[in-house]
Amino acid sequence: TDEAFRAPVADLLDPENRRTVRGPGWATPAFVVAGHVVWGFTALVLDRLFDELGWTEPWDRSREIPRP
């Protein structure tokens, strides 16, 4: 379900909370925080923002979760 929630930036940056969601011909980063899954466009924007700011920690992109 769609809902708004707050998450500390530190939780979003934590490599343990990073995942990948795959579909036919595409993949997107995802964040699993406090029982919520952030994926798709929102996760892509956060991923790129953190990269541009130099905040991204190395994370295991092979850790996949099913599409929510």
PDB file of C-alpha atoms in Angstrom:
ATOM      1  CA  THR A   1       0.000   0.000   0.000  1.00  0.00           C
ATOM      2  CA  ASP A   2       1.065   3.578  -0.510  1.00  0.00           C
ATOM      3  CA  GLU A   3       1.731   5.636   2.564  1.00  0.00           C
ATOM      4  CA  ALA A   4       3.921   8.462   3.743  1.00  0.00           C
ATOM      5  CA  PHE A   5       6.374   7.880   6.563  1.00  0.00           C
ATOM      6  CA  ARG A   6       9.571   9.343   7.956  1.00  0.00           C
ATOM      7  CA  ALA A   7      12.881   7.536   7.957  1.00  0.00           C
ATOM      8  CA  PRO A   8      16.214   8.727   9.309  1.00  0.00           C
ATOM      9  CA  VAL A   9      18.733   9.326   6.532  1.00  0.00           C
ATOM     10  CA  ALA A  10      21.170   7.098   8.436  1.00  0.00           C
ATOM     11  CA  ASP A  11      18.720   4.192   8.050  1.00  0.00           C
ATOM     12  CA  LEU A  12      18.439   4.804   4.304  1.00  0.00           C
ATOM     13  CA  LEU A  13      22.232   4.912   3.979  1.00  0.00           C
ATOM     14  CA  ASP A  14      22.783   1.709   5.985  1.00  0.00           C
ATOM     15  CA  PRO A  15      23.958  -0.993   3.526  1.00  0.00           C
ATOM     16  CA  GLU A  16      21.970  -3.594   5.503  1.00  0.00           C
ATOM     17  CA  ASN A  17      18.781  -1.799   4.447  1.00  0.00           C
ATOM     18  CA  ARG A  18      19.585  -1.735   0.727  1.00  0.00           C
ATOM     19  CA  ARG A  19      18.070  -4.167  -1.782  1.00  0.00           C
ATOM     20  CA  THR A  20      17.293  -4.486  -5.490  1.00  0.00           C
ATOM     21  CA  VAL A  21      13.851  -5.023  -7.016  1.00  0.00           C
ATOM     22  CA  ARG A  22      13.859  -6.662 -10.459  1.00  0.00           C
ATOM     23  CA  GLY A  23      11.254  -6.936 -13.133  1.00  0.00           C
ATOM     24  CA  PRO A  24      11.352  -8.077 -16.741  1.00  0.00           C
ATOM     25  CA  GLY A  25      14.102  -5.962 -18.292  1.00  0.00           C
ATOM     26  CA  TRP A  26      14.541  -3.546 -15.386  1.00  0.00           C
ATOM     27  CA  ALA A  27      15.990  -3.222 -11.895  1.00  0.00           C
ATOM     28  CA  THR A  28      15.686  -0.493  -9.294  1.00  0.00           C
ATOM     29  CA  PRO A  29      17.338   0.090  -5.951  1.00  0.00           C
ATOM     30  CA  ALA A  30      15.179  -0.354  -2.872  1.00  0.00           C
ATOM     31  CA  PHE A  31      15.371   0.522   0.795  1.00  0.00           C
ATOM     32  CA  VAL A  32      13.823  -1.568   3.579  1.00  0.00           C
ATOM     33  CA  VAL A  33      13.292   0.646   6.615  1.00  0.00           C
ATOM     34  CA  ALA A  34      11.119   0.008   9.689  1.00  0.00           C
ATOM     35  CA  GLY A  35       8.970  -2.531   7.873  1.00  0.00           C
ATOM     36  CA  HIS A  36       8.470  -0.298   4.829  1.00  0.00           C
ATOM     37  CA  VAL A  37       9.852  -0.845   1.323  1.00  0.00           C
ATOM     38  CA  VAL A  38      10.863   2.220  -0.679  1.00  0.00           C
ATOM     39  CA  TRP A  39      11.367   1.273  -4.328  1.00  0.00           C
ATOM     40  CA  GLY A  40      10.765   2.482  -7.873  1.00  0.00           C
ATOM     41  CA  PHE A  41      11.075   6.155  -8.731  1.00  0.00           C
ATOM     42  CA  THR A  42      11.378   7.273  -5.098  1.00  0.00           C
ATOM     43  CA  ALA A  43      14.224   4.848  -4.388  1.00  0.00           C
ATOM     44  CA  LEU A  44      15.948   5.756  -7.658  1.00  0.00           C
ATOM     45  CA  VAL A  45      15.889   9.464  -6.760  1.00  0.00           C
ATOM     46  CA  LEU A  46      17.231   8.767  -3.254  1.00  0.00           C
ATOM     47  CA  ASP A  47      19.924   6.443  -4.632  1.00  0.00           C
ATOM     48  CA  ARG A  48      21.133   9.063  -7.128  1.00  0.00           C
ATOM     49  CA  LEU A  49      20.964  11.865  -4.567  1.00  0.00           C
ATOM     50  CA  PHE A  50      23.070   9.902  -2.089  1.00  0.00           C
ATOM     51  CA  ASP A  51      25.562   9.060  -4.861  1.00  0.00           C
ATOM     52  CA  GLU A  52      25.857  12.709  -5.923  1.00  0.00           C
ATOM     53  CA  LEU A  53      26.399  13.800  -2.323  1.00  0.00           C
ATOM     54  CA  GLY A  54      29.073  11.136  -1.845  1.00  0.00           C
ATOM     55  CA  TRP A  55      27.105   9.525   0.984  1.00  0.00           C
ATOM     56  CA  THR A  56      26.527   6.078  -0.521  1.00  0.00           C
ATOM     57  CA  GLU A  57      28.143   3.179   1.314  1.00  0.00           C
ATOM     58  CA  PRO A  58      29.017   0.058  -0.700  1.00  0.00           C
ATOM     59  CA  TRP A  59      26.066  -2.357  -0.671  1.00  0.00           C
ATOM     60  CA  ASP A  60      25.297  -5.784  -2.075  1.00  0.00           C
ATOM     61  CA  ARG A  61      23.172  -5.218  -5.190  1.00  0.00           C
ATOM     62  CA  SER A  62      22.602  -8.969  -5.514  1.00  0.00           C
ATOM     63  CA  ARG A  63      20.296  -8.901  -2.456  1.00  0.00           C
ATOM     64  CA  GLU A  64      16.919  -8.884  -4.155  1.00  0.00           C
ATOM     65  CA  ILE A  65      13.377  -8.641  -2.876  1.00  0.00           C
ATOM     66  CA  PRO A  66      10.152  -9.261  -4.808  1.00  0.00           C
ATOM     67  CA  ARG A  67       8.363  -6.326  -6.341  1.00  0.00           C
ATOM     68  CA  PRO A  68       6.035  -4.907  -3.654  1.00  0.00           C
TER      69      PRO A  68
END
